[in-house]
Amino acid sequence: MVCLQVSVLIPLPRLKAFSSLLLVALLGHVAPGWAEPEAGIEVRIGAAHFPPYSERPERGADSGLLPQLTQALNTLQKDYFFVLVPTSIPRRFADLEQGRTDMAIFENPQWGWQQVPHQAVDMGLEDAEIFVARRQPGRDQNYFAELHGKRLAVYHGYHYAFADFNADPQQLSANYHATLTYSHDSNLLMVQRGRADIALVTRSYFNDFLARNPASREQLMGSERVDQLYHHYALLRPNAPISPQAFAALLQQLRSNGELTRIFQPYQIQTMSPQ
């Protein structure tokens, strides 16, 4: 969050001073990426609930990796001004097609967007979906080899490779004894308390969860088995105000100056050259 400090060197009329302080207070609560544009062509990025990329738990919708990336893009140049537009996982492609947003970000080819009119940009970022179980004496990585017969905790609406990317809640519940929630924290706590056997979360989210809950390091273990790799793409709608080439060039500048590594490496999200 951007914090502003003002030092008043000369006396100001009371009303003017109050207005200045009010403006500072308001600006102090504007998160990176959510501000109104000051210059440049506006580019609207859909911000769906996908922690830790957007809406990190307990820190609000103005935190996470997406606002940091947006701020870095805006700091880098003045030709475009990137703003975040709230959307949802089920609605994000419709918002893109209807022009409510110009870009869907952190998307993967298996998630069903091939038929959506778009231009894809390889972001050169890779994450992974992993399995998490409760630590118990004698339990090792072999525990993750077989899912049938185990109680799963998964996120409602997400597509998982183990289920052939079928996000139908009834199918997941019937075939995998799955409990579907809208909270990754709840899923991990269900495993920790013995109410579920395995939860699926991104590697980045699991690292964030352990950082926020250090005591859980002794109670939970992540899998070496990967459910799916997330090789992230940005999807630009046709006639978006920024071209795929221009956006790819901005990402390359952030890669070259170390900003992508600074933002994503703490969550073990790999930065690499686009394919």
Short mmCIF file of C-alpha atoms in Angstrom, two decimals:
data_model
loop_
_atom_site.label_atom_id
_atom_site.label_comp_id
_atom_site.label_asym_id
_atom_site.label_seq_id
_atom_site.Cartn_x
_atom_site.Cartn_y
_atom_site.Cartn_z
CA MET A 1 0.00 0.00 0.00
CA VAL A 2 1.25 3.46 -0.82
CA CYS A 3 1.67 5.69 2.21
CA LEU A 4 2.10 9.44 1.80
CA GLN A 5 3.63 11.79 4.34
CA VAL A 6 3.14 15.54 4.25
CA SER A 7 5.21 18.08 6.15
CA VAL A 8 3.52 21.50 6.43
CA LEU A 9 6.22 24.19 6.38
CA ILE A 10 4.01 27.28 6.35
CA PRO A 11 0.70 27.99 8.07
CA LEU A 12 -2.35 27.14 6.03
CA PRO A 13 -5.92 28.30 6.48
CA ARG A 14 -7.84 25.75 8.53
CA LEU A 15 -10.16 24.71 5.69
CA LYS A 16 -7.31 24.31 3.22
CA ALA A 17 -5.28 22.30 5.73
CA PHE A 18 -8.25 20.04 6.45
CA SER A 19 -8.83 19.47 2.73
CA SER A 20 -5.18 18.61 2.20
CA LEU A 21 -5.18 16.13 5.05
CA LEU A 22 -8.42 14.58 3.82
CA LEU A 23 -6.93 14.16 0.35
CA VAL A 24 -3.83 12.52 1.83
CA ALA A 25 -6.00 10.19 3.92
CA LEU A 26 -8.01 9.17 0.89
CA LEU A 27 -4.96 8.64 -1.30
CA GLY A 28 -3.30 6.68 1.45
CA HIS A 29 -6.03 4.06 1.10
CA VAL A 30 -5.73 3.65 -2.66
CA ALA A 31 -3.96 0.39 -3.37
CA PRO A 32 -1.52 -0.08 -6.24
CA GLY A 33 -3.38 -0.87 -9.42
CA TRP A 34 -6.79 0.26 -8.16
CA ALA A 35 -6.21 4.00 -8.61
CA GLU A 36 -7.74 6.18 -11.28
CA PRO A 37 -5.38 6.82 -14.19
CA GLU A 38 -3.40 10.05 -14.20
CA ALA A 39 -1.88 9.62 -17.67
CA GLY A 40 -1.62 7.13 -20.47
CA ILE A 41 -4.10 4.85 -22.20
CA GLU A 42 -6.21 2.91 -19.71
CA VAL A 43 -5.87 -0.89 -19.82
CA ARG A 44 -8.36 -2.79 -17.63
CA ILE A 45 -7.17 -6.06 -16.09
CA GLY A 46 -9.77 -8.45 -14.68
CA ALA A 47 -9.01 -9.23 -11.03
CA ALA A 48 -10.62 -12.53 -10.03
CA HIS A 49 -10.20 -14.29 -6.70
CA PHE A 50 -7.05 -16.35 -7.25
CA PRO A 51 -4.82 -16.13 -4.17
CA PRO A 52 -2.04 -15.31 -3.71
CA TYR A 53 -2.21 -13.59 -7.11
CA SER A 54 -5.24 -11.54 -6.11
CA GLU A 55 -7.06 -11.10 -2.81
CA ARG A 56 -4.55 -12.51 -0.40
CA PRO A 57 -6.34 -13.74 2.76
CA GLU A 58 -6.74 -11.33 5.65
CA ARG A 59 -5.23 -8.50 3.59
CA GLY A 60 -8.10 -7.56 1.30
CA ALA A 61 -8.62 -7.33 -2.44
CA ASP A 62 -6.03 -4.57 -2.78
CA SER A 63 -3.13 -6.88 -1.96
CA GLY A 64 -1.45 -9.80 -3.60
CA LEU A 65 0.77 -10.32 -6.61
CA LEU A 66 -1.49 -8.84 -9.28
CA PRO A 67 -1.61 -5.35 -7.71
CA GLN A 68 2.18 -5.49 -7.30
CA LEU A 69 2.61 -6.40 -10.97
CA THR A 70 0.18 -3.65 -11.97
CA GLN A 71 2.07 -1.08 -9.94
CA ALA A 72 5.36 -2.22 -11.50
CA LEU A 73 3.88 -1.85 -15.01
CA ASN A 74 2.65 1.66 -14.23
CA THR A 75 5.95 2.71 -12.66
CA LEU A 76 7.87 1.41 -15.67
CA GLN A 77 6.27 3.67 -18.26
CA LYS A 78 3.62 6.36 -18.90
CA ASP A 79 2.12 5.30 -22.24
CA TYR A 80 -0.41 2.99 -20.56
CA PHE A 81 -2.13 3.03 -17.21
CA PHE A 82 -3.16 -0.41 -15.96
CA VAL A 83 -6.16 -0.58 -13.63
CA LEU A 84 -7.79 -3.56 -11.91
CA VAL A 85 -11.46 -4.31 -12.49
CA PRO A 86 -13.10 -6.76 -10.06
CA THR A 87 -14.46 -9.92 -11.69
CA SER A 88 -14.93 -13.56 -10.71
CA ILE A 89 -13.60 -16.92 -11.86
CA PRO A 90 -16.90 -17.90 -13.61
CA ARG A 91 -17.49 -14.44 -15.10
CA ARG A 92 -14.00 -13.42 -16.22
CA PHE A 93 -14.22 -14.63 -19.83
CA ALA A 94 -17.66 -13.06 -20.35
CA ASP A 95 -16.27 -9.77 -19.04
CA LEU A 96 -13.43 -10.05 -21.54
CA GLU A 97 -15.73 -10.84 -24.47
CA GLN A 98 -18.15 -8.04 -23.56
CA GLY A 99 -15.34 -5.48 -23.31
CA ARG A 100 -15.74 -4.83 -19.60
CA THR A 101 -12.09 -5.82 -19.24
CA ASP A 102 -9.24 -5.68 -21.73
CA MET A 103 -7.17 -8.47 -20.29
CA ALA A 104 -7.49 -11.71 -18.32
CA ILE A 105 -4.24 -12.59 -16.60
CA PHE A 106 -2.58 -15.66 -15.06
CA GLU A 107 -4.54 -17.98 -17.34
CA ASN A 108 -3.67 -21.51 -18.46
CA PRO A 109 -4.59 -23.34 -21.69
CA GLN A 110 -6.39 -26.18 -19.87
CA TRP A 111 -8.92 -23.80 -18.36
CA GLY A 112 -11.21 -23.63 -21.37
CA TRP A 113 -10.45 -20.28 -22.97
CA GLN A 114 -9.46 -21.55 -26.41
CA GLN A 115 -12.86 -20.60 -27.88
CA VAL A 116 -12.81 -17.11 -26.35
CA PRO A 117 -11.68 -14.47 -28.87
CA HIS A 118 -8.28 -13.41 -27.61
CA GLN A 119 -4.61 -12.81 -28.26
CA ALA A 120 -2.36 -14.71 -25.85
CA VAL A 121 0.89 -13.45 -24.33
CA ASP A 122 3.22 -15.91 -22.61
CA MET A 123 4.09 -14.27 -19.28
CA GLY A 124 7.13 -16.45 -18.57
CA LEU A 125 5.77 -17.38 -15.12
CA GLU A 126 5.26 -20.91 -13.84
CA ASP A 127 3.51 -22.17 -10.71
CA ALA A 128 2.19 -25.61 -9.77
CA GLU A 129 -0.84 -27.17 -8.09
CA ILE A 130 0.24 -29.55 -5.33
CA PHE A 131 -1.38 -31.90 -2.82
CA VAL A 132 -1.19 -31.22 0.91
CA ALA A 133 -1.74 -33.79 3.66
CA ARG A 134 -1.41 -33.94 7.43
CA ARG A 135 1.94 -35.06 8.78
CA GLN A 136 1.72 -38.38 10.59
CA PRO A 137 4.32 -40.93 11.72
CA GLY A 138 5.20 -43.21 8.83
CA ARG A 139 3.44 -41.09 6.22
CA ASP A 140 5.64 -40.13 3.28
CA GLN A 141 5.32 -39.03 -0.34
CA ASN A 142 3.76 -42.38 -1.28
CA TYR A 143 0.59 -41.16 0.41
CA PHE A 144 -0.10 -38.89 -2.56
CA ALA A 145 0.17 -41.64 -5.18
CA GLU A 146 -3.47 -42.75 -4.89
CA LEU A 147 -6.40 -40.37 -4.43
CA HIS A 148 -9.33 -42.78 -4.53
CA GLY A 149 -10.68 -43.52 -1.09
CA LYS A 150 -9.35 -40.26 0.32
CA ARG A 151 -11.40 -37.22 1.27
CA LEU A 152 -10.39 -34.24 -0.85
CA ALA A 153 -10.82 -30.53 -0.12
CA VAL A 154 -10.85 -28.44 -3.30
CA TYR A 155 -11.82 -24.95 -4.41
CA HIS A 156 -15.23 -24.49 -6.02
CA GLY A 157 -14.92 -23.65 -9.73
CA TYR A 158 -11.26 -24.60 -10.15
CA HIS A 159 -10.11 -27.06 -12.82
CA TYR A 160 -7.87 -29.92 -11.63
CA ALA A 161 -5.80 -32.27 -13.75
CA PHE A 162 -6.57 -35.31 -11.58
CA ALA A 163 -10.24 -34.85 -12.53
CA ASP A 164 -9.50 -34.27 -16.24
CA PHE A 165 -10.18 -30.55 -15.65
CA ASN A 166 -13.87 -31.25 -15.01
CA ALA A 167 -14.98 -28.60 -12.49
CA ASP A 168 -18.52 -29.98 -12.07
CA PRO A 169 -19.12 -30.05 -8.27
CA GLN A 170 -21.37 -33.11 -8.45
CA GLN A 171 -18.77 -35.10 -10.36
CA LEU A 172 -16.01 -34.11 -7.97
CA SER A 173 -18.13 -34.97 -4.94
CA ALA A 174 -19.28 -38.31 -6.34
CA ASN A 175 -15.98 -39.50 -7.78
CA TYR A 176 -13.47 -38.12 -5.29
CA HIS A 177 -15.35 -37.59 -2.01
CA ALA A 178 -14.55 -33.94 -2.54
CA THR A 179 -15.67 -31.07 -0.35
CA LEU A 180 -15.81 -27.84 -2.34
CA THR A 181 -15.31 -24.53 -0.58
CA TYR A 182 -14.50 -20.91 -1.40
CA SER A 183 -11.48 -20.73 0.91
CA HIS A 184 -8.03 -22.27 0.48
CA ASP A 185 -7.33 -21.55 4.13
CA SER A 186 -10.41 -23.55 5.12
CA ASN A 187 -9.31 -26.46 2.96
CA LEU A 188 -5.85 -26.55 4.52
CA LEU A 189 -7.29 -26.26 8.02
CA MET A 190 -9.70 -29.12 7.27
CA VAL A 191 -6.67 -31.29 6.51
CA GLN A 192 -4.79 -30.05 9.55
CA ARG A 193 -7.76 -30.90 11.81
CA GLY A 194 -8.37 -34.31 10.22
CA ARG A 195 -11.64 -33.39 8.50
CA ALA A 196 -10.16 -34.01 5.04
CA ASP A 197 -7.25 -36.12 3.89
CA ILE A 198 -5.83 -34.02 1.06
CA ALA A 199 -6.23 -30.43 -0.08
CA LEU A 200 -5.08 -29.02 -3.40
CA VAL A 201 -3.51 -25.58 -3.53
CA THR A 202 -0.90 -23.84 -5.61
CA ARG A 203 2.67 -24.10 -4.40
CA SER A 204 2.70 -20.31 -4.11
CA TYR A 205 -0.38 -20.34 -1.89
CA PHE A 206 0.98 -23.09 0.34
CA ASN A 207 4.18 -21.11 0.90
CA ASP A 208 2.14 -18.02 1.74
CA PHE A 209 -0.07 -20.00 4.14
CA LEU A 210 2.96 -21.42 6.00
CA ALA A 211 4.49 -17.95 6.24
CA ARG A 212 1.26 -16.70 7.87
CA ASN A 213 0.84 -19.81 10.03
CA PRO A 214 4.33 -20.98 11.10
CA ALA A 215 2.93 -23.61 13.48
CA SER A 216 1.41 -25.43 10.49
CA ARG A 217 4.88 -26.30 9.17
CA GLU A 218 5.03 -29.17 11.67
CA GLN A 219 1.50 -30.33 10.87
CA LEU A 220 1.22 -30.21 7.06
CA MET A 221 3.34 -31.60 4.25
CA GLY A 222 3.25 -30.71 0.58
CA SER A 223 3.59 -33.22 -2.22
CA GLU A 224 6.43 -33.65 -4.64
CA ARG A 225 3.71 -34.89 -6.99
CA VAL A 226 2.31 -32.05 -9.07
CA ASP A 227 -1.31 -32.05 -10.18
CA GLN A 228 -0.63 -29.51 -12.92
CA LEU A 229 1.89 -26.89 -13.90
CA TYR A 230 0.58 -23.38 -14.34
CA HIS A 231 2.37 -21.74 -17.24
CA HIS A 232 0.73 -18.36 -17.08
CA TYR A 233 -0.61 -16.43 -20.05
CA ALA A 234 -2.29 -13.06 -20.38
CA LEU A 235 -5.32 -12.99 -22.69
CA LEU A 236 -5.99 -9.71 -24.50
CA ARG A 237 -9.35 -9.15 -26.12
CA PRO A 238 -9.38 -8.26 -29.84
CA ASN A 239 -8.92 -4.49 -30.26
CA ALA A 240 -7.56 -4.12 -26.74
CA PRO A 241 -5.93 -0.71 -26.17
CA ILE A 242 -2.53 -2.41 -25.89
CA SER A 243 -1.14 -4.87 -28.43
CA PRO A 244 0.24 -8.29 -27.46
CA GLN A 245 3.65 -7.18 -28.68
CA ALA A 246 3.62 -4.05 -26.53
CA PHE A 247 2.52 -5.93 -23.42
CA ALA A 248 5.13 -8.65 -24.00
CA ALA A 249 7.78 -5.94 -24.33
CA LEU A 250 6.77 -4.43 -20.97
CA LEU A 251 6.99 -7.82 -19.29
CA GLN A 252 10.43 -8.31 -20.80
CA GLN A 253 11.58 -5.01 -19.34
CA LEU A 254 10.33 -6.09 -15.91
CA ARG A 255 12.14 -9.39 -16.38
CA SER A 256 15.36 -7.62 -17.35
CA ASN A 257 15.31 -5.13 -14.48
CA GLY A 258 14.58 -7.81 -11.88
CA GLU A 259 11.06 -6.69 -10.95
CA LEU A 260 9.39 -9.98 -11.95
CA THR A 261 11.86 -11.90 -9.80
CA ARG A 262 11.34 -9.52 -6.88
CA ILE A 263 7.56 -9.92 -7.02
CA PHE A 264 7.20 -13.64 -7.72
CA GLN A 265 10.28 -15.43 -6.39
CA PRO A 266 9.25 -15.22 -2.70
CA TYR A 267 6.31 -17.49 -3.60
CA GLN A 268 8.48 -19.97 -5.55
CA ILE A 269 6.84 -18.87 -8.79
CA GLN A 270 9.43 -19.44 -11.47
CA THR A 271 10.36 -16.63 -13.85
CA MET A 272 11.70 -17.70 -17.24
CA SER A 273 11.94 -16.63 -20.84
CA PRO A 274 8.62 -16.95 -22.72
CA GLN A 275 8.29 -19.98 -24.96
#
